[in-house]
mmCIF file with all atom_site columns, C-alpha atoms in Angstrom:
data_model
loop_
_atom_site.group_PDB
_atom_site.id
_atom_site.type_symbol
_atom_site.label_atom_id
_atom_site.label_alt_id
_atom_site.label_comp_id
_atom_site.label_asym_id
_atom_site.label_entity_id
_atom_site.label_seq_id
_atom_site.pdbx_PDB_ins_code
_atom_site.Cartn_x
_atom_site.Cartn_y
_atom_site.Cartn_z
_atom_site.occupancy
_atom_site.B_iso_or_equiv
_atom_site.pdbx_formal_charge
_atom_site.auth_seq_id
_atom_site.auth_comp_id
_atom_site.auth_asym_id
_atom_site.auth_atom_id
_atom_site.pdbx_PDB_model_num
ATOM 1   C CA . UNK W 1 1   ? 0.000  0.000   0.000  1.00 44.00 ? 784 UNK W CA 1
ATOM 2   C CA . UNK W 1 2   ? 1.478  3.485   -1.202 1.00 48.00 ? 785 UNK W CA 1
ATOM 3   C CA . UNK W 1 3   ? 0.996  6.249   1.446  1.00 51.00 ? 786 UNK W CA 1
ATOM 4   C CA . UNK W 1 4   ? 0.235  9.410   0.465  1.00 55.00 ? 787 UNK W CA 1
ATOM 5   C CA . UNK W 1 5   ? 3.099  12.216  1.077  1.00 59.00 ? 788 UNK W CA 1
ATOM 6   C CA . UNK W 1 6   ? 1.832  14.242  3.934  1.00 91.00 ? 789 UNK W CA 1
ATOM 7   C CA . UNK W 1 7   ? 3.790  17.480  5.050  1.00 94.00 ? 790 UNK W CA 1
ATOM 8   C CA . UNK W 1 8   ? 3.098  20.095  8.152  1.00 96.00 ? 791 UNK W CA 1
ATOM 9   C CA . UNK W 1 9   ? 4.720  23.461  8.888  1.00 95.00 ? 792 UNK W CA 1
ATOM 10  C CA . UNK W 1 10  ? 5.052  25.757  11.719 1.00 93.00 ? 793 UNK W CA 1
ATOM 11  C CA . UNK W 1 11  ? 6.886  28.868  12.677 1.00 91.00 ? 794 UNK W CA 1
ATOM 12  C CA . UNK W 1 12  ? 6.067  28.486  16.038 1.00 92.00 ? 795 UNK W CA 1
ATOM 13  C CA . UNK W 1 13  ? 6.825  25.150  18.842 1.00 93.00 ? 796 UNK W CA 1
ATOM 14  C CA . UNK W 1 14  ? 3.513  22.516  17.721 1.00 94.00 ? 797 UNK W CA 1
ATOM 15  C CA . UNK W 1 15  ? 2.947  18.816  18.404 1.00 95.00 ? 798 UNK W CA 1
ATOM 16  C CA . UNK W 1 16  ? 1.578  17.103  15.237 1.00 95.00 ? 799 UNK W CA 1
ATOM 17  C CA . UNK W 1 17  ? -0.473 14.210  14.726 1.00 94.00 ? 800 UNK W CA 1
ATOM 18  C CA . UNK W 1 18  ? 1.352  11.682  12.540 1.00 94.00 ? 801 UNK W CA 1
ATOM 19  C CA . UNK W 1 19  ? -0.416 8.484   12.459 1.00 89.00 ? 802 UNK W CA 1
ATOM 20  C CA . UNK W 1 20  ? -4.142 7.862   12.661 1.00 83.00 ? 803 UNK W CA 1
ATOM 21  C CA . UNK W 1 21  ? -5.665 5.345   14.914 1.00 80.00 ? 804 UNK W CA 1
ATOM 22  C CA . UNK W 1 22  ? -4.954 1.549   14.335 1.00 80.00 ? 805 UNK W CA 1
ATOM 23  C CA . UNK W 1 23  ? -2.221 2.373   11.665 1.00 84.00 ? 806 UNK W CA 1
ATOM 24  C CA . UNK W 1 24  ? 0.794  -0.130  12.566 1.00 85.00 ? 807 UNK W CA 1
ATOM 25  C CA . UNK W 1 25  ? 4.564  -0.310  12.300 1.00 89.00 ? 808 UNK W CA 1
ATOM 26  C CA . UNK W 1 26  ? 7.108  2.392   12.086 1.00 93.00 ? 809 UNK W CA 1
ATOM 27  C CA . UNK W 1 27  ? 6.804  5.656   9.882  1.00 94.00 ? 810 UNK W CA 1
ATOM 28  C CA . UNK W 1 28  ? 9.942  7.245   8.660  1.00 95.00 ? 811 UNK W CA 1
ATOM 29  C CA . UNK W 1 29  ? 10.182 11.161  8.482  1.00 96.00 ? 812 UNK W CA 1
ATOM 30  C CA . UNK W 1 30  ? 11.971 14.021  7.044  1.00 96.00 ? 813 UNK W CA 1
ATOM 31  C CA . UNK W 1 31  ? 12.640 17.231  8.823  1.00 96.00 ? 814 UNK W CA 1
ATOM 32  C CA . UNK W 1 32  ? 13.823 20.044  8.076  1.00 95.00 ? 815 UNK W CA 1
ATOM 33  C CA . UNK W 1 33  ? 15.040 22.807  10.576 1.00 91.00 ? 816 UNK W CA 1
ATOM 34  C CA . UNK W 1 34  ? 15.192 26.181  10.602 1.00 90.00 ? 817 UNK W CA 1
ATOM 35  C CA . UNK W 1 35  ? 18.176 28.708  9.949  1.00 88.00 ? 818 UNK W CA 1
ATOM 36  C CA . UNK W 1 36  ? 19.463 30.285  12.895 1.00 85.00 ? 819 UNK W CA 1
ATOM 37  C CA . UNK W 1 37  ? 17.418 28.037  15.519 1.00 86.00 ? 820 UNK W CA 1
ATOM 38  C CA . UNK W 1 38  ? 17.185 24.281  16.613 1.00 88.00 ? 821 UNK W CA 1
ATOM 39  C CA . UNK W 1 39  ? 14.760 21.985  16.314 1.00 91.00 ? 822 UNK W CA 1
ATOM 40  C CA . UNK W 1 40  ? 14.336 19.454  19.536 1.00 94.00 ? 823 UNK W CA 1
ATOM 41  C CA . UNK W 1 41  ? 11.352 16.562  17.790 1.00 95.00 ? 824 UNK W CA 1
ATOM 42  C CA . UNK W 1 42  ? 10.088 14.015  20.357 1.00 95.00 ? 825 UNK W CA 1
ATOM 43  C CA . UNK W 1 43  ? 7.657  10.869  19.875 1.00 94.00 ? 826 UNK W CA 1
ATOM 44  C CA . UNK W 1 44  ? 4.924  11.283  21.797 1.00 94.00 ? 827 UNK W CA 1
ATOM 45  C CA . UNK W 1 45  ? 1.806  8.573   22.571 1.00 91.00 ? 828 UNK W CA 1
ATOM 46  C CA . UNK W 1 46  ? -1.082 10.618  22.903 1.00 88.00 ? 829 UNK W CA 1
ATOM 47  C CA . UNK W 1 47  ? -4.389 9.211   23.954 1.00 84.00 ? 830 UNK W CA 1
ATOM 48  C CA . UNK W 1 48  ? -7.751 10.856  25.706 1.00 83.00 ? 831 UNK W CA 1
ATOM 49  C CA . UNK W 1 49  ? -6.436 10.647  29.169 1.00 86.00 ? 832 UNK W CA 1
ATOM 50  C CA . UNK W 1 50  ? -2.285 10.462  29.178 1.00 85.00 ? 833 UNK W CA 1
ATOM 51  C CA . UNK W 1 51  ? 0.835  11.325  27.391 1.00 86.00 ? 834 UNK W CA 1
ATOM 52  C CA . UNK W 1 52  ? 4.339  9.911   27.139 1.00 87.00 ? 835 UNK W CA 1
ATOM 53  C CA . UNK W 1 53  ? 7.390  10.571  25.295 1.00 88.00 ? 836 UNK W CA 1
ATOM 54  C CA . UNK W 1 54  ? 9.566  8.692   23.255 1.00 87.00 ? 837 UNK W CA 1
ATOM 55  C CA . UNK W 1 55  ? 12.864 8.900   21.353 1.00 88.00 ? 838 UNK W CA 1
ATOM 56  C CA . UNK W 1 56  ? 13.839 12.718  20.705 1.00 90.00 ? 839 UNK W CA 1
ATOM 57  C CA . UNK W 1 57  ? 16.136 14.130  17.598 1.00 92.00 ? 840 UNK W CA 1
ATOM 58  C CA . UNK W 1 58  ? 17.609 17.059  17.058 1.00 91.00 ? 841 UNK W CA 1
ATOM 59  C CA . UNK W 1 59  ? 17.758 19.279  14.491 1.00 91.00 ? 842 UNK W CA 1
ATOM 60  C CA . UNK W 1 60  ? 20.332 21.741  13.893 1.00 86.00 ? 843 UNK W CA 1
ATOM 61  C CA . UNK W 1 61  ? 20.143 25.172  11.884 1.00 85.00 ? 844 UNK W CA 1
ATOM 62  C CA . UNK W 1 62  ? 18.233 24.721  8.431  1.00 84.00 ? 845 UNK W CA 1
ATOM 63  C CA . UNK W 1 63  ? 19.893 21.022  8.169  1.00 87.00 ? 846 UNK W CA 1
ATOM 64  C CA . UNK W 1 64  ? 17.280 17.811  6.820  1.00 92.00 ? 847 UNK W CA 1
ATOM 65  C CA . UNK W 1 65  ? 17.211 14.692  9.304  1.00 93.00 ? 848 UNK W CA 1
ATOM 66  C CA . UNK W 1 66  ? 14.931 11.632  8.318  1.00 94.00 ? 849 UNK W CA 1
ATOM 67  C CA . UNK W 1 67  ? 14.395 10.502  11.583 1.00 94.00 ? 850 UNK W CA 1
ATOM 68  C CA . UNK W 1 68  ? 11.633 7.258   12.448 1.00 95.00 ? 851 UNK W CA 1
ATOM 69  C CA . UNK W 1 69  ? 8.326  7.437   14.725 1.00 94.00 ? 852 UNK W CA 1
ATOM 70  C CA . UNK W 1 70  ? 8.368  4.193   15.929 1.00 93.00 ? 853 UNK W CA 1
ATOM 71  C CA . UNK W 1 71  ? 5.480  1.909   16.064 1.00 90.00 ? 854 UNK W CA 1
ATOM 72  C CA . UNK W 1 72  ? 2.865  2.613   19.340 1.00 88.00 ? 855 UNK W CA 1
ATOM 73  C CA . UNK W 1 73  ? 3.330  6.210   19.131 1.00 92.00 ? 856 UNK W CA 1
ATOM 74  C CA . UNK W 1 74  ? 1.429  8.701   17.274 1.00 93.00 ? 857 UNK W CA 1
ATOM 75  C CA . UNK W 1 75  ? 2.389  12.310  17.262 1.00 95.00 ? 858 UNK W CA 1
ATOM 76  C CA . UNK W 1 76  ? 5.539  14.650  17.098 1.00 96.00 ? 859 UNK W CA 1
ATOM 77  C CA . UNK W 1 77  ? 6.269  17.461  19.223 1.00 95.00 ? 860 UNK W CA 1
ATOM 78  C CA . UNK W 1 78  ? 8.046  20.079  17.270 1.00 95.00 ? 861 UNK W CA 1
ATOM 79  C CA . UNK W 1 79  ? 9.921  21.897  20.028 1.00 93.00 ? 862 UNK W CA 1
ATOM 80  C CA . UNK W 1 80  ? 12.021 25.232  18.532 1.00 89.00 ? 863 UNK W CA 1
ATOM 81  C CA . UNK W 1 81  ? 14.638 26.251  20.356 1.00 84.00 ? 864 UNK W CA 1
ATOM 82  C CA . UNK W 1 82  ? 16.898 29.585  20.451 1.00 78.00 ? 865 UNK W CA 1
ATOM 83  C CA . UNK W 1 83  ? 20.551 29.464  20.040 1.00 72.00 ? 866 UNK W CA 1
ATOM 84  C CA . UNK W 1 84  ? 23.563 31.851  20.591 1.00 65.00 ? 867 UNK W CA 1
ATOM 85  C CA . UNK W 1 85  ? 23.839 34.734  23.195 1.00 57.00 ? 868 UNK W CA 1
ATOM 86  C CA . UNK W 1 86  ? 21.180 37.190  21.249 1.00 60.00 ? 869 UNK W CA 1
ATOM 87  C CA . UNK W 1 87  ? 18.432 33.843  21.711 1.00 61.00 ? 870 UNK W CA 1
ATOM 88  C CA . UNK W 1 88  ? 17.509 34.066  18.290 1.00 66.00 ? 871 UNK W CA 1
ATOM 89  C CA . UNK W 1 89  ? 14.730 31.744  17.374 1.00 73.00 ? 872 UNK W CA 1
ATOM 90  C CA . UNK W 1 90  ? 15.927 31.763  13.974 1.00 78.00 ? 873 UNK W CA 1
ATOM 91  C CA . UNK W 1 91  ? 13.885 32.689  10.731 1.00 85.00 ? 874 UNK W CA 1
ATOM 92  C CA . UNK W 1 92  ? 11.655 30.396  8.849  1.00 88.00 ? 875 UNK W CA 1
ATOM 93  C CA . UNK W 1 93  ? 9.154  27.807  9.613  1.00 93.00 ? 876 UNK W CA 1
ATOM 94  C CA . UNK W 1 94  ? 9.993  24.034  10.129 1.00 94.00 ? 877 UNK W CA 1
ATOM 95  C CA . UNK W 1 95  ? 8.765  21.005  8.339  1.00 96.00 ? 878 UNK W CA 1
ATOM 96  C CA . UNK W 1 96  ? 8.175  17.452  8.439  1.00 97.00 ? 879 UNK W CA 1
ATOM 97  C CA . UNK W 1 97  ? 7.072  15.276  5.427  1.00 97.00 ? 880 UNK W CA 1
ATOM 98  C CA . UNK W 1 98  ? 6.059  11.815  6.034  1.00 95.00 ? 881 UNK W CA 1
ATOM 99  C CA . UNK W 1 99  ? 7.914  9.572   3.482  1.00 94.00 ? 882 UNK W CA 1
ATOM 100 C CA . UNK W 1 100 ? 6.605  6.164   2.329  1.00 92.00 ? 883 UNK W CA 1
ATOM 101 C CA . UNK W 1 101 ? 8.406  3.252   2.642  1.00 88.00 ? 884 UNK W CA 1
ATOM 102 C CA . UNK W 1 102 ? 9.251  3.346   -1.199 1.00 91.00 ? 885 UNK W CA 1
ATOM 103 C CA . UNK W 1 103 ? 11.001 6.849   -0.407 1.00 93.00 ? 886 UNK W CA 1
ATOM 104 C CA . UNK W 1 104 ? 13.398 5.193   1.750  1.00 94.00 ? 887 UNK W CA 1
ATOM 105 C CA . UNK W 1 105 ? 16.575 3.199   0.567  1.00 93.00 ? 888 UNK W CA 1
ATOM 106 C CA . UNK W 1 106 ? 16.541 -0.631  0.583  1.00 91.00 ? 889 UNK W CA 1
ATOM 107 C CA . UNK W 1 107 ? 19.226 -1.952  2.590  1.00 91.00 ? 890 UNK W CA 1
ATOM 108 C CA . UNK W 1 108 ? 21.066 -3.883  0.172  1.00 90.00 ? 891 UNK W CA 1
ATOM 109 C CA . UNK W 1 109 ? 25.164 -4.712  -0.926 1.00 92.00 ? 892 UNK W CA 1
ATOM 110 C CA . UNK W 1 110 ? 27.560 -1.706  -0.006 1.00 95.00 ? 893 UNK W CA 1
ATOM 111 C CA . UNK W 1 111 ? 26.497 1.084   1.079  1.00 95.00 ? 894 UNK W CA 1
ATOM 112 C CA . UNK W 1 112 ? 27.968 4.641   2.891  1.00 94.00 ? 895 UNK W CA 1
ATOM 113 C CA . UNK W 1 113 ? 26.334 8.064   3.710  1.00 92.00 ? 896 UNK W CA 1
ATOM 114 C CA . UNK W 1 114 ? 26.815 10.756  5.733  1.00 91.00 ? 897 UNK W CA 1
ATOM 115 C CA . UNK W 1 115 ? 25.214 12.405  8.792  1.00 86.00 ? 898 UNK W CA 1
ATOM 116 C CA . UNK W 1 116 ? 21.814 10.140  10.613 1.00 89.00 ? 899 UNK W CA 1
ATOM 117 C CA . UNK W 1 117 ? 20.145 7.865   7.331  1.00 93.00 ? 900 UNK W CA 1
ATOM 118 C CA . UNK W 1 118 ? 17.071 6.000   7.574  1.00 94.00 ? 901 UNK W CA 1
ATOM 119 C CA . UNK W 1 119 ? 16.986 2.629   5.334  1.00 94.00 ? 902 UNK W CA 1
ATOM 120 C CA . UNK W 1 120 ? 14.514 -0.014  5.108  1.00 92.00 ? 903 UNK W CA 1
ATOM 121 C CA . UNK W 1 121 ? 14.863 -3.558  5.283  1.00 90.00 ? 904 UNK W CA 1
ATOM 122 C CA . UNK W 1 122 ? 12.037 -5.970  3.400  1.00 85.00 ? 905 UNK W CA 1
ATOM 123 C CA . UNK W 1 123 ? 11.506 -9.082  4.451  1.00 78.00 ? 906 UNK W CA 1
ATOM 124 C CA . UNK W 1 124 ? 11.445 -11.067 7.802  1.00 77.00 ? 907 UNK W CA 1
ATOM 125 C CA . UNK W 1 125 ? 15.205 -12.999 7.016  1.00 77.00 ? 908 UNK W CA 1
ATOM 126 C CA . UNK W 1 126 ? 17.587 -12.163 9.244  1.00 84.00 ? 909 UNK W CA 1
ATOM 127 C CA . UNK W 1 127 ? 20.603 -9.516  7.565  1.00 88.00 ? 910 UNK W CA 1
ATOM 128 C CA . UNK W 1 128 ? 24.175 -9.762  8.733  1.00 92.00 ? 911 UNK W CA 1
ATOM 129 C CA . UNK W 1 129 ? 25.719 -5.751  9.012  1.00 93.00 ? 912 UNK W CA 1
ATOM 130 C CA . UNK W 1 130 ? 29.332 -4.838  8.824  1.00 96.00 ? 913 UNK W CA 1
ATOM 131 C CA . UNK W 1 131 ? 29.520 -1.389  9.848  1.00 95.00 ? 914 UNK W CA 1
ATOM 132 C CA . UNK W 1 132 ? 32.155 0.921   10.254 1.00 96.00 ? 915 UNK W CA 1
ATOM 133 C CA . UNK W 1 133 ? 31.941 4.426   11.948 1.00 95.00 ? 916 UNK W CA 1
ATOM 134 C CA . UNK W 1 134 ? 33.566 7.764   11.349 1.00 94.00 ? 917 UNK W CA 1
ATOM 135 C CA . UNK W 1 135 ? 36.241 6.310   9.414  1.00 93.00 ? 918 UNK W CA 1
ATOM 136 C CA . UNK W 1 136 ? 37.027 4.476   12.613 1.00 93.00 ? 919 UNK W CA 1
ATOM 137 C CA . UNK W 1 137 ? 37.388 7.167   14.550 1.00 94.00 ? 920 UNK W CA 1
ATOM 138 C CA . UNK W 1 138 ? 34.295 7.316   17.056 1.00 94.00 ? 921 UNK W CA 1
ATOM 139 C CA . UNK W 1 139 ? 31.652 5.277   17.337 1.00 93.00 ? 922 UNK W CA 1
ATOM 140 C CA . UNK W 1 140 ? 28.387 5.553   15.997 1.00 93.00 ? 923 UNK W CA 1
ATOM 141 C CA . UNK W 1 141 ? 24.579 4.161   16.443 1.00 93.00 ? 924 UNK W CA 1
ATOM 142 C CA . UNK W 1 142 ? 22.032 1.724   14.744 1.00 93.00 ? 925 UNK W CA 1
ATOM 143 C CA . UNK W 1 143 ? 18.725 1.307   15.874 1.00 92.00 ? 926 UNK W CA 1
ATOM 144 C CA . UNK W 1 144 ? 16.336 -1.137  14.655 1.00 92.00 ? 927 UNK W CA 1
ATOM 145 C CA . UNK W 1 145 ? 12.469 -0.102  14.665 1.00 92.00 ? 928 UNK W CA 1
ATOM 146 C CA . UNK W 1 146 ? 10.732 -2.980  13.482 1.00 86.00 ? 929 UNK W CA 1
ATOM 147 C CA . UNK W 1 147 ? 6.491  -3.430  13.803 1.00 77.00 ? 930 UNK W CA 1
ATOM 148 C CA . UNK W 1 148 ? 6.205  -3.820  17.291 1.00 73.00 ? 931 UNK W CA 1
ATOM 149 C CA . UNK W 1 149 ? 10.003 -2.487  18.461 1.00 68.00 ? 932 UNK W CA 1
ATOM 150 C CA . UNK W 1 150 ? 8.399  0.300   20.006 1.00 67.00 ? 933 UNK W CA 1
ATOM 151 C CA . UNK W 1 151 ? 11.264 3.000   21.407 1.00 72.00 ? 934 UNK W CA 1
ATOM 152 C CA . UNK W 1 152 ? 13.704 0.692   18.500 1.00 83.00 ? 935 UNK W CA 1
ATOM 153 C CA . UNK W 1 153 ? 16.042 -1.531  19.746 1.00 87.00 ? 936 UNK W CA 1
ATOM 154 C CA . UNK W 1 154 ? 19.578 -0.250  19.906 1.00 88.00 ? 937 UNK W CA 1
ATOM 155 C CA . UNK W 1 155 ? 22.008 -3.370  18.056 1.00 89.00 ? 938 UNK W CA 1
ATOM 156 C CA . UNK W 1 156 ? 25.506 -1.263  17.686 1.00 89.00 ? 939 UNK W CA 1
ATOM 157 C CA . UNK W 1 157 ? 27.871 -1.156  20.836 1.00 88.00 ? 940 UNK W CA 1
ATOM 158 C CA . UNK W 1 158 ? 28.368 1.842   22.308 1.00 85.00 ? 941 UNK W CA 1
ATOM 159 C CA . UNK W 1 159 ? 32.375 2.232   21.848 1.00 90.00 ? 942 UNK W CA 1
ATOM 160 C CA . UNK W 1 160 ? 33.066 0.545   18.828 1.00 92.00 ? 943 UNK W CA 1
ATOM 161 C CA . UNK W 1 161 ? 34.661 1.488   15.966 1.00 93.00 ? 944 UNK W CA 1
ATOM 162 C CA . UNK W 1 162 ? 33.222 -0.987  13.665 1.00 94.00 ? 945 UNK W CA 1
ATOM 163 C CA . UNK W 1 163 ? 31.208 -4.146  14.513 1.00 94.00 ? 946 UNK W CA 1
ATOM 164 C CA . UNK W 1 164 ? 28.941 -6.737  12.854 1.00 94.00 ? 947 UNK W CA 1
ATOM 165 C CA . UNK W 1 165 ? 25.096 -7.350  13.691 1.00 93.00 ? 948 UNK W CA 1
ATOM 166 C CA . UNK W 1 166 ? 22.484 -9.415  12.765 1.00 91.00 ? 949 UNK W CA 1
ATOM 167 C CA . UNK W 1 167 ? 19.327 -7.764  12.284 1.00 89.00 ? 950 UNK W CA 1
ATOM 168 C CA . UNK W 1 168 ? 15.568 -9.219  10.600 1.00 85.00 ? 951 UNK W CA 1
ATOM 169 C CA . UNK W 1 169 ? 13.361 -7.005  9.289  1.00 79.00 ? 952 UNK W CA 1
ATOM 170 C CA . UNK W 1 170 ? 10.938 -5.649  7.739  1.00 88.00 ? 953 UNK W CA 1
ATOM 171 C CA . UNK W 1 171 ? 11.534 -2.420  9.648  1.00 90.00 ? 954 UNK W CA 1
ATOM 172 C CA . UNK W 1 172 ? 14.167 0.476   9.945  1.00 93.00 ? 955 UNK W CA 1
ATOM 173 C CA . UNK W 1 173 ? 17.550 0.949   10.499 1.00 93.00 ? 956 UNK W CA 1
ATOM 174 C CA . UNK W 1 174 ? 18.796 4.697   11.460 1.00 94.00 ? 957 UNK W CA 1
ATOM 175 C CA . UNK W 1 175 ? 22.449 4.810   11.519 1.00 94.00 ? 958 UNK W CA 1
ATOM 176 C CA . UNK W 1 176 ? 23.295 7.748   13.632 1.00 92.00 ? 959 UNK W CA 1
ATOM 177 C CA . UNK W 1 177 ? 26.866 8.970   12.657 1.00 93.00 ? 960 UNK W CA 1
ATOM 178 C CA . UNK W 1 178 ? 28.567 11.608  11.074 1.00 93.00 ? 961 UNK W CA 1
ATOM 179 C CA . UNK W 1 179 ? 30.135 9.209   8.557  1.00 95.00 ? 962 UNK W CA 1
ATOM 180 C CA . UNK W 1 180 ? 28.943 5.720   7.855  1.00 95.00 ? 963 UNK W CA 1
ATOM 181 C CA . UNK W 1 181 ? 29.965 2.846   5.088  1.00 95.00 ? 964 UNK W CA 1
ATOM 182 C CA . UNK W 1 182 ? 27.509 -0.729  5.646  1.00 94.00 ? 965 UNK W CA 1
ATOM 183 C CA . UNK W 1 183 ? 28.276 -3.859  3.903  1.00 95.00 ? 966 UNK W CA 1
ATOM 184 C CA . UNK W 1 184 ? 25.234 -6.040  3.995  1.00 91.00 ? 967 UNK W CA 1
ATOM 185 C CA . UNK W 1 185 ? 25.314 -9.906  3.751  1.00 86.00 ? 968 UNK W CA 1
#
């Protein structure tokens, strides 16, 4: 099933609803800041009665993230946030578009980026990932959101360098590094 692109926009702080009631799984997102400010976006479950909060990103100056709102919770919270000494709040609205699954790369052969990447594994057969961080040089982050993962489920070791994981999707991966290179198995 294609989803539709959806997109929302603020100048000002906002929490937006992303999924609708009974949708399942994980939803990848782009954002894109604002120049001159920073952009603090947090899952949030929302329901009639309570609220709780999930994985946050950040989101420097006018810079794109694709970020994931994993699986149980249904809105963003689009927190702006002055930087500097004047406490500028920077110029320009915010956005966030909703990408489909088919906007997001497959996770397949060799791969590298830069900066947090979202990518999308397919099928339910376990994936073997040799990773390597920064060019060696400090240590990045990989969490998996699969259908029910929740939060995600963080598979990379905190100080290494470069490791190998397993990981079985369908789901997400978001490698959180500056510089990353993936050879998939």
């Amino acid at each position: 099933m294609k989803v539709q692109t959806t997109s929302w926009s603020s100048w000002r702080s906002k929490e937006i609803l992303i999924r609708e009631v009974g949708e399942p799984g994980p939803i990848p997102l782009l954002i894109r800041g604002v120049f001159g400010a920073s952009m603090v976006a947090s899952a949030v479950q929302r329901t009639d009665s309570t609220s709780a909060q999930g994985i946050s990103y950040h989101v420097w100056d006018a810079g794109k993230r694709r970020v994931i709102l994993p699986a149980g919770f249904n809105s963003l919270d689009m927190a702006r946030r002055s930087v500097g000494s004047a406490g500028s709040s920077g110029i320009g609205p915010w956005k966030v578009t909703r990408l489909a699954a088919e906007d997001v790369d497959l996770a397949i052969g060799q791969m590298s980026g830069r900066g947090p990447w979202v990518l999308r594994l397919t099928d339910g057969s376990a994936k073997t990932l040799h990773i390597v961080w920064n060019q060696r040089k400090a240590p990045g982050c990989l969490t998996f959101f699969g259908a029910d993962s929740g939060t995600g489920e963080e598979v990379s070791a905190p100080q290494h360098t470069q490791e190998t994981v397993r990981v079985s999707g369908p789901g997400y991966l978001l490698l959180d590094a500056d510089r990353w290179s993936l050879d998939i198995d």
